[in-house]
Coordinates of C-alpha atoms in Angstrom, one line a residue:
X1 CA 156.6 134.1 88.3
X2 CA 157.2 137.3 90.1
X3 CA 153.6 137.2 91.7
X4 CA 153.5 134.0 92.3
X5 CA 157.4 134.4 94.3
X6 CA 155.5 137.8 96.0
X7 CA 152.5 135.8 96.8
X8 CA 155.1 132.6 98.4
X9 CA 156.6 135.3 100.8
X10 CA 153.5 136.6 101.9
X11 CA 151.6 133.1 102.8
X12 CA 155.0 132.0 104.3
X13 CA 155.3 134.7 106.1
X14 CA 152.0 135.3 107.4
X15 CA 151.3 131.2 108.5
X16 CA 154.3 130.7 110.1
X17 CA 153.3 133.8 112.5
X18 CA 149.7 133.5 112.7
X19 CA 149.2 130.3 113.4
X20 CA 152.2 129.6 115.6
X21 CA 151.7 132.4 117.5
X22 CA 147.8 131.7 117.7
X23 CA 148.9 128.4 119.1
X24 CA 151.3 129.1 121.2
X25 CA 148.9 132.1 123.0
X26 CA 145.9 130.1 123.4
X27 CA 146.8 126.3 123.8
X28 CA 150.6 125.8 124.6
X29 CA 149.8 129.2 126.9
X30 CA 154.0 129.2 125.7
X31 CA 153.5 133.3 125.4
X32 CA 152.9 133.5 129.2
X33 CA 156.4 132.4 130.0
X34 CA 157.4 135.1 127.4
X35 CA 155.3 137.5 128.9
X36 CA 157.1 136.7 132.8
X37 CA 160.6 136.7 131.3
X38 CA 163.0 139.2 131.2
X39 CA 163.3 140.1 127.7
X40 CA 161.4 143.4 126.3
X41 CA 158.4 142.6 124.3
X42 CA 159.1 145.0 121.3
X43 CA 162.3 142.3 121.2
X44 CA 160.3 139.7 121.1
X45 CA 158.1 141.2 119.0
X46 CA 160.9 142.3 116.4
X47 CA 162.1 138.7 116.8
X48 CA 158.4 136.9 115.3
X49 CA 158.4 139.9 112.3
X50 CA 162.2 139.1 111.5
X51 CA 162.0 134.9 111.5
X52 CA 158.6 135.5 110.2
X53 CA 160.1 137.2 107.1
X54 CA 163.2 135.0 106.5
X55 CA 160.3 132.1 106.6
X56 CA 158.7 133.9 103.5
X57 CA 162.1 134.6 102.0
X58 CA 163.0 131.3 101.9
X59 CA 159.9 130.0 100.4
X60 CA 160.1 132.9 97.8
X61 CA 163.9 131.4 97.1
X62 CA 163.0 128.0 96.8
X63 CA 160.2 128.7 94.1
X64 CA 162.7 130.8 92.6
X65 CA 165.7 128.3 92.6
X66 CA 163.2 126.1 91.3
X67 CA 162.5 128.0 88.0
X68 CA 166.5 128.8 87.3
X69 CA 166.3 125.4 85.2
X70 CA 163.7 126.9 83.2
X71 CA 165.6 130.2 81.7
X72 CA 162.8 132.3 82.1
X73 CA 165.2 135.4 81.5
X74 CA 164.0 137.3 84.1
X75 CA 166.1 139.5 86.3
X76 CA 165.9 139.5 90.7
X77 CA 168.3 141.4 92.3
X78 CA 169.1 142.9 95.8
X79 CA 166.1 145.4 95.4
X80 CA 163.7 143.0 94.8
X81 CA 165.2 140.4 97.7
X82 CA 164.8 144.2 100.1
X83 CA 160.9 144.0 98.8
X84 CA 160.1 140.1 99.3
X85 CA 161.5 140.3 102.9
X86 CA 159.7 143.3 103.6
X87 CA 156.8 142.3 102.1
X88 CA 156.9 139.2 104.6
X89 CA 157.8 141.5 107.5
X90 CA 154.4 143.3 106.5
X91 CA 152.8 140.2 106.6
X92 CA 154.3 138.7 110.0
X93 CA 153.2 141.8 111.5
X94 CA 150.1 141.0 109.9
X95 CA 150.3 137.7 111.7
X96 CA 151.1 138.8 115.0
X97 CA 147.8 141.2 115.0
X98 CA 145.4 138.2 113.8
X99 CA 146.7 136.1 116.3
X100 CA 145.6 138.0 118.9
X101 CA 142.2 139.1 117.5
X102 CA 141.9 135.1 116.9
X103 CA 139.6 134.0 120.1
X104 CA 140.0 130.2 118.9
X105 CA 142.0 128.3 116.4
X106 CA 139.6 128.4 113.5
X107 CA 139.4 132.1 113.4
X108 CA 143.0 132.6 111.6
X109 CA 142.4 130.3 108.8
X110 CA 139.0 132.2 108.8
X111 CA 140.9 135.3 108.1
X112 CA 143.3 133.8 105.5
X113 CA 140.0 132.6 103.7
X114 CA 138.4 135.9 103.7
X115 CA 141.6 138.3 103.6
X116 CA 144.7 136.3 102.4
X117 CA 143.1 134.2 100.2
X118 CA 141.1 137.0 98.0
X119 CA 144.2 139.6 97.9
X120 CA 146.2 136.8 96.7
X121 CA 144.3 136.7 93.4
X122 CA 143.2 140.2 93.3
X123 CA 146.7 142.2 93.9
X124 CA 148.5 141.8 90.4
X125 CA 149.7 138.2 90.9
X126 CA 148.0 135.7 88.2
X127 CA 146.6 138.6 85.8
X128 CA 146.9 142.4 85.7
X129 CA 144.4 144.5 87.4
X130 CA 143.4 146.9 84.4
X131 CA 140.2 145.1 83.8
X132 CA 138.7 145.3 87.5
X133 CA 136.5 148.5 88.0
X134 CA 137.9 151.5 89.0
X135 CA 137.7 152.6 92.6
X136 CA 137.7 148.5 93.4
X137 CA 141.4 148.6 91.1
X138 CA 142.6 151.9 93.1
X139 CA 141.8 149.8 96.8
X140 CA 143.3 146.4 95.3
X141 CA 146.4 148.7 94.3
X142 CA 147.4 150.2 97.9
X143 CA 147.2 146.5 99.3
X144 CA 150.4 146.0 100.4
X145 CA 150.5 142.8 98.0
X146 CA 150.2 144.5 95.1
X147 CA 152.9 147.4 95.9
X148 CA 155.3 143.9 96.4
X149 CA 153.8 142.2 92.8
X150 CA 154.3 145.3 90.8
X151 CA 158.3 146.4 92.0
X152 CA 158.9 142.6 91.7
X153 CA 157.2 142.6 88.1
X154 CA 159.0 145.8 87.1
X155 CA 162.7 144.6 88.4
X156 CA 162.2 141.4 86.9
X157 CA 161.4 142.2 83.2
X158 CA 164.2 145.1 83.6
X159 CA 162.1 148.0 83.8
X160 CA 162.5 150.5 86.8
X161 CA 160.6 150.0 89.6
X162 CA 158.5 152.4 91.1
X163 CA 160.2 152.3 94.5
X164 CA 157.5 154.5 96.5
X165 CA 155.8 150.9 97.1
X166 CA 158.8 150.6 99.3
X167 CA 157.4 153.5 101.6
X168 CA 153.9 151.9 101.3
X169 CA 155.2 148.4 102.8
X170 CA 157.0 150.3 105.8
X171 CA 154.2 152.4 106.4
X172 CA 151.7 149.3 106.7
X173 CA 154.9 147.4 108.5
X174 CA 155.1 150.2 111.3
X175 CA 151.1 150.4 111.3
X176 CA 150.6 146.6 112.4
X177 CA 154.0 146.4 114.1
X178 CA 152.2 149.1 116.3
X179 CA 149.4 147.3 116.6
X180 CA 150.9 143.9 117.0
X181 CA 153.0 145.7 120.0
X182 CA 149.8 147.1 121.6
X183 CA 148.1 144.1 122.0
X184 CA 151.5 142.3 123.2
X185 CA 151.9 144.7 126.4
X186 CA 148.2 144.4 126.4
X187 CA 148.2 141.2 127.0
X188 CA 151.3 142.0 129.7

């Protein structure tokens, strides 16, 4: 349940970005009128990376009101609600960047395919990575995915979590907020 909760913020998060964002760019041409208004970018900017994170949040709290019925005994608290919604704030940022790499509106479910899709199983949601081979286990375990399933897993069974992962997801959050912000005044 934790991965799967992990996992539900980070596709929320990243969809409701990516392709609105791709949309809105490319079709809707919305993100010009953004682009001639008078708010700052990095606003807007911070704006897609905090409502795409709440969007992930919210999915990751309706899975887990969902299981409450079930008396799983497992434990969530305010640390692991911090990792979820910065584990979708990594991922909107993530969203933000695709969408402007995305030249047409089949290349950002082309990179969930080849990107989303394969971390999703790979970064310690469904089954543990001890049995992949080393050097392909040390990649999977930097992903920023499996940083969020492992603290999740940890706080959830009571254990402590190792809460460097936290450093992890702001230090891919800042990389791709930096990104997503260089191709936004780019675009300017």
């Amino acid at each position: 349940i934790p991965g799967v909760v992990s996992l539900t913020t980070m596709n929320g998060s990243f969809n409701a970005i990516a392709q609105n964002l791709n949309v809105q760019r490319l079709y809707e041409k919305a993100f010009d009128q953004v682009i001639i208004s008078p708010t700052p970018l990095w606003q807007f900017v911070a704006g897609q990376i905090l409502a795409g994170a709440l969007r992930g949040l919210y999915a990751g709290g309706i899975i887990l009101f969902l299981i409450l019925p079930v008396g799983t005994g497992l434990k969530f608290n305010a640390v692991s609600i911090l990792i979820l919604f910065l584990n979708g704030a990594v991922f909107s940022s993530v969203g933000i960047v695709v969408s402007f790499l995305a030249k047409n509106h089949a290349d950002v479910p082309r990179f969930s395919n080849y990107i989303i899709m394969p971390m999703a199983y790979l970064c310690n949601t469904f089954f543990s990575t001890e049995q992949i081979p080393h050097g392909a286990r040390e990649l999977i375990a930097i992903l920023p995915l499996s940083q969020t399933s492992r603290m999740v897993r940890s706080i959830s069974v009571g254990e402590p979590a190792r809460l460097y992962g936290i450093l992890v997801l702001l230090a891919y959050l800042t990389v791709f907020t930096a990104i997503g912000l260089y191709f936004v005044y780019k675009k300017k």
